PDB file of C-alpha atoms in Angstrom:
ATOM      1  CA  MET A 142     -28.867 -10.588 -17.348  1.00 56.00           C
ATOM      2  CA  SER A 143     -28.325  -7.225 -15.754  1.00 73.00           C
ATOM      3  CA  LEU A 144     -25.959  -6.611 -12.935  1.00 78.00           C
ATOM      4  CA  SER A 145     -27.032  -4.681  -9.903  1.00 83.00           C
ATOM      5  CA  SER A 146     -24.971  -1.828  -8.539  1.00 85.00           C
ATOM      6  CA  LEU A 147     -23.717  -3.945  -5.679  1.00 88.00           C
ATOM      7  CA  GLN A 148     -22.443  -6.530  -8.115  1.00 89.00           C
ATOM      8  CA  LEU A 149     -20.721  -3.841 -10.144  1.00 90.00           C
ATOM      9  CA  CYS A 150     -18.984  -2.549  -7.013  1.00 92.00           C
ATOM     10  CA  LEU A 151     -17.872  -6.059  -6.131  1.00 93.00           C
ATOM     11  CA  LEU A 152     -16.558  -6.665  -9.642  1.00 94.00           C
ATOM     12  CA  PHE A 153     -14.626  -3.385  -9.425  1.00 94.00           C
ATOM     13  CA  SER A 154     -13.073  -4.338  -6.119  1.00 95.00           C
ATOM     14  CA  SER A 155     -12.155  -7.834  -7.264  1.00 96.00           C
ATOM     15  CA  ALA A 156     -10.486  -6.468 -10.403  1.00 95.00           C
ATOM     16  CA  LEU A 157      -8.517  -4.073  -8.222  1.00 95.00           C
ATOM     17  CA  PHE A 158      -7.546  -6.904  -5.884  1.00 96.00           C
ATOM     18  CA  CYS A 159      -6.320  -9.057  -8.765  1.00 95.00           C
ATOM     19  CA  LEU A 160      -4.291  -6.182 -10.182  1.00 94.00           C
ATOM     20  CA  GLY A 161      -2.591  -5.824  -6.820  1.00 94.00           C
ATOM     21  CA  LEU A 162      -2.047  -9.560  -6.599  1.00 94.00           C
ATOM     22  CA  MET A 163      -0.441  -9.710 -10.046  1.00 93.00           C
ATOM     23  CA  ALA A 164       1.807  -6.779  -9.207  1.00 91.00           C
ATOM     24  CA  ALA A 165       2.883  -8.299  -5.908  1.00 91.00           C
ATOM     25  CA  LEU A 166       3.664 -11.606  -7.586  1.00 90.00           C
ATOM     26  CA  SER A 167       5.371 -10.442 -10.741  1.00 88.00           C
ATOM     27  CA  ARG A 168       7.414  -7.334  -9.974  1.00 84.00           C
ATOM     28  CA  SER A 169      10.880  -7.612  -8.500  1.00 83.00           C
ATOM     29  CA  ASN A 170      11.047  -4.082  -7.207  1.00 86.00           C
ATOM     30  CA  THR A 171      10.274  -3.994  -3.488  1.00 89.00           C
ATOM     31  CA  ILE A 172       8.423  -0.687  -3.655  1.00 91.00           C
ATOM     32  CA  LEU A 173       6.111  -1.956  -6.397  1.00 91.00           C
ATOM     33  CA  VAL A 174       5.372  -5.122  -4.439  1.00 92.00           C
ATOM     34  CA  LEU A 175       4.434  -2.950  -1.464  1.00 93.00           C
ATOM     35  CA  LEU A 176       2.211  -0.828  -3.668  1.00 93.00           C
ATOM     36  CA  GLY A 177       0.480  -3.995  -4.917  1.00 93.00           C
ATOM     37  CA  VAL A 178      -0.267  -4.911  -1.313  1.00 94.00           C
ATOM     38  CA  GLU A 179      -1.678  -1.418  -0.823  1.00 94.00           C
ATOM     39  CA  LEU A 180      -3.937  -1.927  -3.820  1.00 94.00           C
ATOM     40  CA  MET A 181      -5.277  -5.141  -2.315  1.00 95.00           C
ATOM     41  CA  LEU A 182      -5.998  -3.310   0.962  1.00 95.00           C
ATOM     42  CA  ASN A 183      -7.872  -0.635  -0.975  1.00 95.00           C
ATOM     43  CA  ALA A 184      -9.934  -3.290  -2.726  1.00 95.00           C
ATOM     44  CA  ALA A 185     -10.971  -4.619   0.680  1.00 95.00           C
ATOM     45  CA  ASN A 186     -12.016  -1.086   1.670  1.00 95.00           C
ATOM     46  CA  VAL A 187     -14.122  -0.812  -1.480  1.00 95.00           C
ATOM     47  CA  ASN A 188     -15.874  -4.016  -0.471  1.00 94.00           C
ATOM     48  CA  PHE A 189     -16.618  -2.658   2.991  1.00 93.00           C
ATOM     49  CA  ILE A 190     -18.107   0.540   1.548  1.00 92.00           C
ATOM     50  CA  ALA A 191     -20.137  -1.367  -1.052  1.00 91.00           C
ATOM     51  CA  PHE A 192     -21.691  -3.688   1.514  1.00 89.00           C
ATOM     52  CA  TRP A 193     -22.370  -0.763   3.823  1.00 90.00           C
ATOM     53  CA  ARG A 194     -24.064   1.162   1.033  1.00 87.00           C
ATOM     54  CA  TYR A 195     -26.272  -1.675  -0.184  1.00 86.00           C
ATOM     55  CA  GLY A 196     -26.549  -3.667   2.997  1.00 81.00           C
ATOM     56  CA  PRO A 197     -29.729  -4.087   5.009  1.00 79.00           C
ATOM     57  CA  ASN A 198     -28.736  -1.673   7.757  1.00 77.00           C
ATOM     58  CA  PRO A 199     -26.810   1.346   6.423  1.00 73.00           C
ATOM     59  CA  GLU A 200     -27.684   3.560   9.394  1.00 77.00           C
ATOM     60  CA  ALA A 201     -25.327   1.676  11.673  1.00 80.00           C
ATOM     61  CA  ALA A 202     -22.229   3.048   9.897  1.00 85.00           C
ATOM     62  CA  THR A 203     -20.184  -0.001  10.856  1.00 87.00           C
ATOM     63  CA  GLY A 204     -18.613  -0.267   7.423  1.00 88.00           C
ATOM     64  CA  VAL A 205     -17.517   3.356   7.443  1.00 91.00           C
ATOM     65  CA  VAL A 206     -15.908   3.017  10.859  1.00 92.00           C
ATOM     66  CA  PHE A 207     -14.174  -0.182   9.778  1.00 93.00           C
ATOM     67  CA  VAL A 208     -12.777   1.524   6.675  1.00 94.00           C
ATOM     68  CA  LEU A 209     -11.438   4.382   8.788  1.00 94.00           C
ATOM     69  CA  PHE A 210      -9.561   1.971  10.999  1.00 95.00           C
ATOM     70  CA  ALA A 211      -8.315   0.048   7.957  1.00 95.00           C
ATOM     71  CA  ILE A 212      -6.941   3.249   6.429  1.00 94.00           C
ATOM     72  CA  ALA A 213      -5.098   4.044   9.661  1.00 94.00           C
ATOM     73  CA  VAL A 214      -3.560   0.588   9.809  1.00 94.00           C
ATOM     74  CA  ALA A 215      -2.631   0.778   6.112  1.00 94.00           C
ATOM     75  CA  ALA A 216      -0.829   4.058   6.711  1.00 93.00           C
ATOM     76  CA  ALA A 217       1.212   2.483   9.504  1.00 94.00           C
ATOM     77  CA  GLU A 218       1.959  -0.503   7.266  1.00 93.00           C
ATOM     78  CA  ALA A 219       3.123   1.686   4.412  1.00 93.00           C
ATOM     79  CA  ALA A 220       5.452   3.676   6.686  1.00 92.00           C
ATOM     80  CA  VAL A 221       7.053   0.564   8.165  1.00 93.00           C
ATOM     81  CA  GLY A 222       7.322  -1.102   4.767  1.00 93.00           C
ATOM     82  CA  LEU A 223       9.062   1.831   3.137  1.00 92.00           C
ATOM     83  CA  ALA A 224      11.421   2.137   6.093  1.00 92.00           C
ATOM     84  CA  LEU A 225      12.283  -1.532   5.552  1.00 90.00           C
ATOM     85  CA  VAL A 226      12.897  -0.811   1.867  1.00 90.00           C
ATOM     86  CA  ILE A 227      15.333   1.944   2.800  1.00 90.00           C
ATOM     87  CA  ALA A 228      17.082  -0.354   5.273  1.00 88.00           C
ATOM     88  CA  ILE A 229      17.430  -3.039   2.564  1.00 87.00           C
ATOM     89  CA  TYR A 230      18.808  -0.454   0.175  1.00 88.00           C
ATOM     90  CA  ARG A 231      21.428   0.581   2.693  1.00 86.00           C
ATOM     91  CA  HIS A 232      22.623  -3.014   3.002  1.00 82.00           C
ATOM     92  CA  GLN A 233      22.714  -4.215  -0.592  1.00 81.00           C
ATOM     93  CA  LYS A 234      22.644  -0.961  -2.602  1.00 80.00           C
ATOM     94  CA  ASN A 235      19.571  -1.963  -4.588  1.00 78.00           C
ATOM     95  CA  ILE A 236      16.034  -3.018  -3.798  1.00 81.00           C
ATOM     96  CA  ARG A 237      15.654  -6.153  -5.899  1.00 82.00           C
ATOM     97  CA  LEU A 238      13.744  -8.817  -4.038  1.00 82.00           C
ATOM     98  CA  GLN A 239      15.744 -11.665  -5.581  1.00 79.00           C
ATOM     99  CA  GLU A 240      18.941 -10.440  -3.984  1.00 79.00           C
ATOM    100  CA  ALA A 241      17.515  -9.914  -0.529  1.00 79.00           C
ATOM    101  CA  THR A 242      18.391 -13.425   0.583  1.00 81.00           C
ATOM    102  CA  ARG A 243      20.276 -12.854   3.799  1.00 78.00           C
ATOM    103  CA  LEU A 244      18.564 -12.778   7.159  1.00 75.00           C
ATOM    104  CA  LYS A 245      21.528 -11.226   8.926  1.00 69.00           C
ATOM    105  CA  GLY A 246      23.331  -8.417   7.221  1.00 57.00           C
TER     106      GLY A 246
ATOM    107  CA  MET B   2     -24.560   3.698 -12.535  1.00 79.00           C
ATOM    108  CA  MET B   3     -22.675   5.359 -15.369  1.00 87.00           C
ATOM    109  CA  ALA B   4     -20.644   7.354 -12.877  1.00 90.00           C
ATOM    110  CA  LEU B   5     -19.672   4.145 -11.107  1.00 90.00           C
ATOM    111  CA  ILE B   6     -18.523   2.527 -14.346  1.00 92.00           C
ATOM    112  CA  LEU B   7     -16.551   5.624 -15.289  1.00 94.00           C
ATOM    113  CA  ILE B   8     -14.842   5.849 -11.898  1.00 94.00           C
ATOM    114  CA  ALA B   9     -14.039   2.138 -11.973  1.00 94.00           C
ATOM    115  CA  LEU B  10     -12.564   2.366 -15.464  1.00 95.00           C
ATOM    116  CA  VAL B  11     -10.339   5.334 -14.598  1.00 95.00           C
ATOM    117  CA  THR B  12      -9.151   3.737 -11.354  1.00 95.00           C
ATOM    118  CA  LEU B  13      -8.431   0.358 -12.882  1.00 95.00           C
ATOM    119  CA  ALA B  14      -6.704   1.817 -15.936  1.00 95.00           C
ATOM    120  CA  SER B  15      -4.357   3.972 -13.904  1.00 95.00           C
ATOM    121  CA  ALA B  16      -3.603   1.124 -11.496  1.00 93.00           C
ATOM    122  CA  ALA B  17      -2.862  -1.252 -14.376  1.00 93.00           C
ATOM    123  CA  ALA B  18      -0.655   1.286 -16.101  1.00 93.00           C
ATOM    124  CA  ALA B  19       1.177   1.919 -12.837  1.00 90.00           C
ATOM    125  CA  MET B  20       1.904  -1.765 -12.417  1.00 86.00           C
ATOM    126  CA  LEU B  21       3.074  -2.180 -16.023  1.00 86.00           C
ATOM    127  CA  LEU B  22       5.381   0.796 -16.400  1.00 85.00           C
ATOM    128  CA  ARG B  23       9.125   0.597 -15.984  1.00 81.00           C
ATOM    129  CA  ASN B  24       9.645   4.063 -14.591  1.00 84.00           C
ATOM    130  CA  LEU B  25       9.029   4.037 -10.847  1.00 87.00           C
ATOM    131  CA  ILE B  26       8.147   7.703 -10.570  1.00 90.00           C
ATOM    132  CA  HIS B  27       5.485   7.351 -13.248  1.00 91.00           C
ATOM    133  CA  SER B  28       4.158   4.345 -11.357  1.00 91.00           C
ATOM    134  CA  ALA B  29       3.927   6.277  -8.116  1.00 92.00           C
ATOM    135  CA  LEU B  30       2.122   9.207  -9.757  1.00 93.00           C
ATOM    136  CA  LEU B  31      -0.326   6.921 -11.566  1.00 94.00           C
ATOM    137  CA  LEU B  32      -1.060   5.123  -8.328  1.00 94.00           C
ATOM    138  CA  THR B  33      -1.825   8.484  -6.764  1.00 95.00           C
ATOM    139  CA  ALA B  34      -4.359   9.019  -9.548  1.00 95.00           C
ATOM    140  CA  SER B  35      -5.808   5.595  -8.808  1.00 95.00           C
ATOM    141  CA  TRP B  36      -6.179   6.435  -5.107  1.00 95.00           C
ATOM    142  CA  ALA B  37      -7.922   9.674  -6.065  1.00 95.00           C
ATOM    143  CA  GLY B  38     -10.290   7.588  -8.172  1.00 95.00           C
ATOM    144  CA  LEU B  39     -11.015   5.470  -5.109  1.00 95.00           C
ATOM    145  CA  ALA B  40     -11.812   8.652  -3.184  1.00 95.00           C
ATOM    146  CA  ALA B  41     -14.264   9.535  -5.949  1.00 95.00           C
ATOM    147  CA  PHE B  42     -15.836   6.113  -5.531  1.00 94.00           C
ATOM    148  CA  TYR B  43     -16.316   6.712  -1.804  1.00 94.00           C
ATOM    149  CA  LEU B  44     -17.918  10.077  -2.605  1.00 93.00           C
ATOM    150  CA  TRP B  45     -20.204   8.351  -5.082  1.00 92.00           C
ATOM    151  CA  ALA B  46     -21.193   5.776  -2.456  1.00 89.00           C
ATOM    152  CA  GLY B  47     -22.106   8.482   0.054  1.00 86.00           C
ATOM    153  CA  ALA B  48     -19.215   8.028   2.470  1.00 88.00           C
ATOM    154  CA  GLU B  49     -17.871  11.570   2.383  1.00 89.00           C
ATOM    155  CA  PHE B  50     -15.743  11.337   5.464  1.00 92.00           C
ATOM    156  CA  VAL B  51     -13.981   8.218   4.198  1.00 93.00           C
ATOM    157  CA  ALA B  52     -13.374   9.955   0.886  1.00 94.00           C
ATOM    158  CA  PHE B  53     -11.686  12.882   2.596  1.00 94.00           C
ATOM    159  CA  ALA B  54      -9.674  10.534   4.786  1.00 93.00           C
ATOM    160  CA  GLN B  55      -8.592   8.690   1.639  1.00 94.00           C
ATOM    161  CA  VAL B  56      -7.510  11.933   0.010  1.00 95.00           C
ATOM    162  CA  LEU B  57      -5.611  13.057   3.095  1.00 94.00           C
ATOM    163  CA  VAL B  58      -3.919   9.761   3.885  1.00 93.00           C
ATOM    164  CA  TYR B  59      -3.319   8.200   0.469  1.00 93.00           C
ATOM    165  CA  VAL B  60      -3.222  11.018  -2.062  1.00 93.00           C
ATOM    166  CA  GLY B  61      -1.502  13.344   0.384  1.00 91.00           C
ATOM    167  CA  ALA B  62       0.692  11.373   2.717  1.00 92.00           C
ATOM    168  CA  ILE B  63       1.414   7.885   1.421  1.00 93.00           C
ATOM    169  CA  SER B  64       2.134   9.075  -2.111  1.00 93.00           C
ATOM    170  CA  MET B  65       4.715  11.513  -0.748  1.00 93.00           C
ATOM    171  CA  VAL B  66       6.332   8.775   1.346  1.00 91.00           C
ATOM    172  CA  VAL B  67       6.411   6.486  -1.686  1.00 92.00           C
ATOM    173  CA  LEU B  68       7.973   9.191  -3.841  1.00 93.00           C
ATOM    174  CA  PHE B  69      10.610   9.867  -1.204  1.00 90.00           C
ATOM    175  CA  ALA B  70      11.395   6.168  -0.970  1.00 90.00           C
ATOM    176  CA  VAL B  71      11.686   5.932  -4.768  1.00 90.00           C
ATOM    177  CA  LEU B  72      14.053   8.874  -4.873  1.00 90.00           C
ATOM    178  CA  LEU B  73      16.125   7.664  -1.957  1.00 87.00           C
ATOM    179  CA  THR B  74      16.657   4.210  -3.440  1.00 85.00           C
ATOM    180  CA  ARG B  75      17.726   4.971  -6.986  1.00 80.00           C
ATOM    181  CA  PRO B  76      20.155   2.357  -8.213  1.00 72.00           C
ATOM    182  CA  PRO B  77      23.496   3.808  -9.342  1.00 68.00           C
ATOM    183  CA  GLN B  78      23.063   2.389 -12.824  1.00 66.00           C
ATOM    184  CA  PRO B  79      19.935   1.028 -14.517  1.00 63.00           C
ATOM    185  CA  MET B  80      19.073  -2.371 -13.160  1.00 60.00           C
ATOM    186  CA  PRO B  81      19.843  -5.270 -15.488  1.00 58.00           C
ATOM    187  CA  VAL B  82      17.289  -8.002 -15.916  1.00 55.00           C
ATOM    188  CA  THR B  83      18.660 -10.773 -13.743  1.00 54.00           C
ATOM    189  CA  PRO B  84      18.518 -14.503 -14.344  1.00 51.00           C
ATOM    190  CA  PRO B  85      15.670 -15.444 -11.991  1.00 51.00           C
ATOM    191  CA  ASN B  86      13.404 -15.510 -14.966  1.00 62.00           C
ATOM    192  CA  THR B  87      11.264 -12.430 -15.091  1.00 75.00           C
ATOM    193  CA  LEU B  88       9.124 -13.668 -17.950  1.00 82.00           C
ATOM    194  CA  GLY B  89       8.224 -16.912 -16.237  1.00 84.00           C
ATOM    195  CA  ARG B  90       7.370 -15.114 -13.042  1.00 84.00           C
ATOM    196  CA  ALA B  91       5.169 -12.639 -14.906  1.00 86.00           C
ATOM    197  CA  LEU B  92       3.402 -15.545 -16.598  1.00 90.00           C
ATOM    198  CA  VAL B  93       2.777 -17.303 -13.289  1.00 91.00           C
ATOM    199  CA  ALA B  94       1.491 -14.064 -11.771  1.00 91.00           C
ATOM    200  CA  LEU B  95      -0.801 -13.528 -14.732  1.00 92.00           C
ATOM    201  CA  ILE B  96      -2.201 -17.044 -14.479  1.00 94.00           C
ATOM    202  CA  THR B  97      -2.709 -16.809 -10.731  1.00 94.00           C
ATOM    203  CA  GLY B  98      -4.348 -13.388 -10.915  1.00 94.00           C
ATOM    204  CA  GLY B  99      -6.552 -14.446 -13.797  1.00 95.00           C
ATOM    205  CA  ALA B 100      -7.677 -17.569 -11.967  1.00 96.00           C
ATOM    206  CA  VAL B 101      -8.507 -15.626  -8.810  1.00 95.00           C
ATOM    207  CA  LEU B 102     -10.354 -13.012 -10.866  1.00 95.00           C
ATOM    208  CA  GLY B 103     -12.318 -15.737 -12.646  1.00 96.00           C
ATOM    209  CA  VAL B 104     -13.351 -17.309  -9.341  1.00 96.00           C
ATOM    210  CA  PHE B 105     -14.419 -13.915  -7.990  1.00 95.00           C
ATOM    211  CA  ILE B 106     -16.409 -12.975 -11.094  1.00 94.00           C
ATOM    212  CA  GLY B 107     -18.146 -16.353 -11.147  1.00 94.00           C
ATOM    213  CA  ALA B 108     -19.070 -16.109  -7.491  1.00 93.00           C
ATOM    214  CA  ILE B 109     -20.314 -12.519  -7.767  1.00 91.00           C
ATOM    215  CA  VAL B 110     -22.342 -12.984 -10.937  1.00 89.00           C
ATOM    216  CA  SER B 111     -23.969 -16.213  -9.823  1.00 90.00           C
ATOM    217  CA  SER B 112     -24.920 -15.146  -6.305  1.00 85.00           C
ATOM    218  CA  PRO B 113     -28.297 -13.467  -5.808  1.00 81.00           C
ATOM    219  CA  LEU B 114     -27.231 -10.269  -4.110  1.00 76.00           C
ATOM    220  CA  PRO B 115     -30.084  -8.043  -3.003  1.00 71.00           C
ATOM    221  CA  ALA B 116     -29.757  -4.488  -4.244  1.00 66.00           C
ATOM    222  CA  THR B 117     -31.818  -2.486  -1.826  1.00 64.00           C
ATOM    223  CA  ALA B 118     -31.428   1.087  -0.595  1.00 56.00           C
ATOM    224  CA  ALA B 119     -31.880   3.088  -3.768  1.00 60.00           C
ATOM    225  CA  PRO B 120     -31.286   6.430  -1.989  1.00 69.00           C
ATOM    226  CA  ALA B 121     -27.761   6.758  -0.709  1.00 69.00           C
ATOM    227  CA  PRO B 122     -27.573   6.495   3.060  1.00 74.00           C
ATOM    228  CA  THR B 123     -25.934   9.396   4.778  1.00 77.00           C
ATOM    229  CA  VAL B 124     -23.746   9.224   7.835  1.00 81.00           C
ATOM    230  CA  SER B 125     -23.037  12.642   9.271  1.00 84.00           C
ATOM    231  CA  VAL B 126     -19.696  13.525  10.770  1.00 87.00           C
ATOM    232  CA  LYS B 127     -21.393  14.010  14.127  1.00 89.00           C
ATOM    233  CA  GLN B 128     -22.775  10.496  14.027  1.00 88.00           C
ATOM    234  CA  LEU B 129     -19.347   9.139  13.070  1.00 89.00           C
ATOM    235  CA  GLY B 130     -17.729  11.009  15.928  1.00 90.00           C
ATOM    236  CA  LEU B 131     -20.258   9.636  18.378  1.00 90.00           C
ATOM    237  CA  GLU B 132     -19.599   6.128  17.092  1.00 88.00           C
ATOM    238  CA  LEU B 133     -15.825   6.547  17.304  1.00 90.00           C
ATOM    239  CA  ALA B 134     -15.899   8.046  20.783  1.00 91.00           C
ATOM    240  CA  GLY B 135     -18.628   5.793  22.078  1.00 89.00           C
ATOM    241  CA  ARG B 136     -18.753   2.217  20.904  1.00 89.00           C
ATOM    242  CA  HIS B 137     -15.298   2.162  19.323  1.00 91.00           C
ATOM    243  CA  ALA B 138     -13.380   4.278  21.808  1.00 93.00           C
ATOM    244  CA  GLY B 139     -11.113   1.424  22.822  1.00 94.00           C
ATOM    245  CA  ALA B 140     -10.275   0.622  19.199  1.00 94.00           C
ATOM    246  CA  LEU B 141      -9.566   4.285  18.556  1.00 94.00           C
ATOM    247  CA  LEU B 142      -7.079   4.380  21.453  1.00 95.00           C
ATOM    248  CA  ILE B 143      -5.431   1.187  20.244  1.00 96.00           C
ATOM    249  CA  VAL B 144      -5.093   2.588  16.715  1.00 95.00           C
ATOM    250  CA  GLY B 145      -3.466   5.706  18.136  1.00 95.00           C
ATOM    251  CA  ALA B 146      -0.970   3.635  20.073  1.00 96.00           C
ATOM    252  CA  LEU B 147      -0.354   1.434  17.000  1.00 95.00           C
ATOM    253  CA  LEU B 148       0.323   4.436  14.774  1.00 95.00           C
ATOM    254  CA  THR B 149       2.726   5.937  17.289  1.00 95.00           C
ATOM    255  CA  VAL B 150       4.662   2.705  17.759  1.00 96.00           C
ATOM    256  CA  ALA B 151       4.728   1.968  14.012  1.00 95.00           C
ATOM    257  CA  LEU B 152       5.987   5.404  13.062  1.00 93.00           C
ATOM    258  CA  LEU B 153       8.634   5.345  15.781  1.00 94.00           C
ATOM    259  CA  GLY B 154       9.681   1.908  14.554  1.00 93.00           C
ATOM    260  CA  ALA B 155       9.849   3.194  10.981  1.00 92.00           C
ATOM    261  CA  VAL B 156      12.144   6.026  12.062  1.00 91.00           C
ATOM    262  CA  VAL B 157      14.380   3.618  13.979  1.00 91.00           C
ATOM    263  CA  LEU B 158      14.521   1.203  11.019  1.00 87.00           C
ATOM    264  CA  ALA B 159      15.338   3.864   8.476  1.00 85.00           C
ATOM    265  CA  ALA B 160      17.824   5.758  10.612  1.00 83.00           C
ATOM    266  CA  THR B 161      19.929   3.055  12.263  1.00 68.00           C
ATOM    267  CA  ASP B 162      23.550   2.999  11.221  1.00 67.00           C
ATOM    268  CA  ARG B 163      24.906  -0.416  12.036  1.00 60.00           C
ATOM    269  CA  GLU B 164      28.580   0.413  11.500  1.00 59.00           C
ATOM    270  CA  PRO B 165      30.263   1.142  14.845  1.00 55.00           C
ATOM    271  CA  VAL B 166      31.649   4.649  14.960  1.00 52.00           C
ATOM    272  CA  GLY B 167      35.269   3.746  15.623  1.00 51.00           C
ATOM    273  CA  ALA B 168      35.551   1.110  12.898  1.00 51.00           C
ATOM    274  CA  SER B 169      36.160   3.421   9.986  1.00 51.00           C
ATOM    275  CA  LEU B 170      38.821   5.364  11.900  1.00 50.00           C
ATOM    276  CA  ASP B 171      40.659   2.128  12.651  1.00 49.00           C
ATOM    277  CA  ASP B 172      40.572   1.118   9.013  1.00 51.00           C
ATOM    278  CA  VAL B 173      41.988   4.427   7.897  1.00 48.00           C
ATOM    279  CA  ARG B 174      44.895   4.399  10.315  1.00 51.00           C
ATOM    280  CA  GLY B 175      45.766   0.740   9.898  1.00 52.00           C
ATOM    281  CA  ARG B 176      45.654   0.264  13.661  1.00 49.00           C
ATOM    282  CA  PRO B 177      44.797  -3.155  15.114  1.00 54.00           C
ATOM    283  CA  PRO B 178      41.529  -3.018  16.996  1.00 53.00           C
ATOM    284  CA  GLY B 179      41.917  -2.701  20.720  1.00 54.00           C
ATOM    285  CA  THR B 180      44.903  -0.355  20.748  1.00 50.00           C
ATOM    286  CA  PRO B 181      44.327   2.868  22.648  1.00 52.00           C
ATOM    287  CA  LEU B 182      43.545   5.891  20.529  1.00 51.00           C
ATOM    288  CA  GLN B 183      46.386   8.245  21.559  1.00 49.00           C
ATOM    289  CA  LYS B 184      49.182   5.893  20.532  1.00 44.00           C
ATOM    290  CA  SER B 185      47.909   5.275  17.028  1.00 45.00           C
ATOM    291  CA  GLY B 186      48.801   8.719  15.694  1.00 43.00           C
ATOM    292  CA  ASP B 187      52.462   9.068  16.773  1.00 45.00           C
ATOM    293  CA  ALA B 188      53.745   5.543  16.049  1.00 44.00           C
ATOM    294  CA  PRO B 189      56.831   5.753  13.784  1.00 44.00           C
TER     295      PRO B 189
END
């Protein structure tokens, strides 16, 4: 059994996604959880590019445009998430997720 | 094919090391290396513009923001391992991630995916610009508005000081709240 290039790309992206998932589930540092979510977003982008590259209609460039928009949204998400981390740090003087249990400071 | 495997190995190894390390700064730098590996993957796949966008946004901007956040939120002393059991949570995360990965690998390997298009397709920057300004012009405008609002919101979130300005003064002078300011200083 030999894997095609598309399957290799998909395996790569799913491994990246699972790494991000494990990080988001296991770490208690808020920044690392956010970075795990970023890794999952990047895995989705890899999937878009792989299906654009090996899809039936690569001239349409839909995958590339979609990835550009996804990168823009991911940048906004990272900025807001890190601002939230700093706000949490100002309230409880650390960024452990287990201690962020209050809705109202 | 070999280049793809090499890029994938480098990216996955640096991402895994970043998620395993204890030092946050090392994690952030290794994740930057992983994002650079992803940019190399986009270059390999023939999406040059996406690769440069990845380098600009992730390797350039987001890594700097992450480093700043890491440096701004250093705990005063090293964090102790707290009772909500870290080992159990790591085990559950490992099991969940492994199960999801197994499902993915099974689905990918067993599905007959057609591998056409041996030469890499090329999308020129001009064609991308025409697409963005033509068919996707509305989405482009919305993304611009979204970025503006999100960054303004981030500034507001990170900069708000929720303590009222007069509160600390009142605490220092031992004055009951509500008393006028001039009388507080010269009370015997």
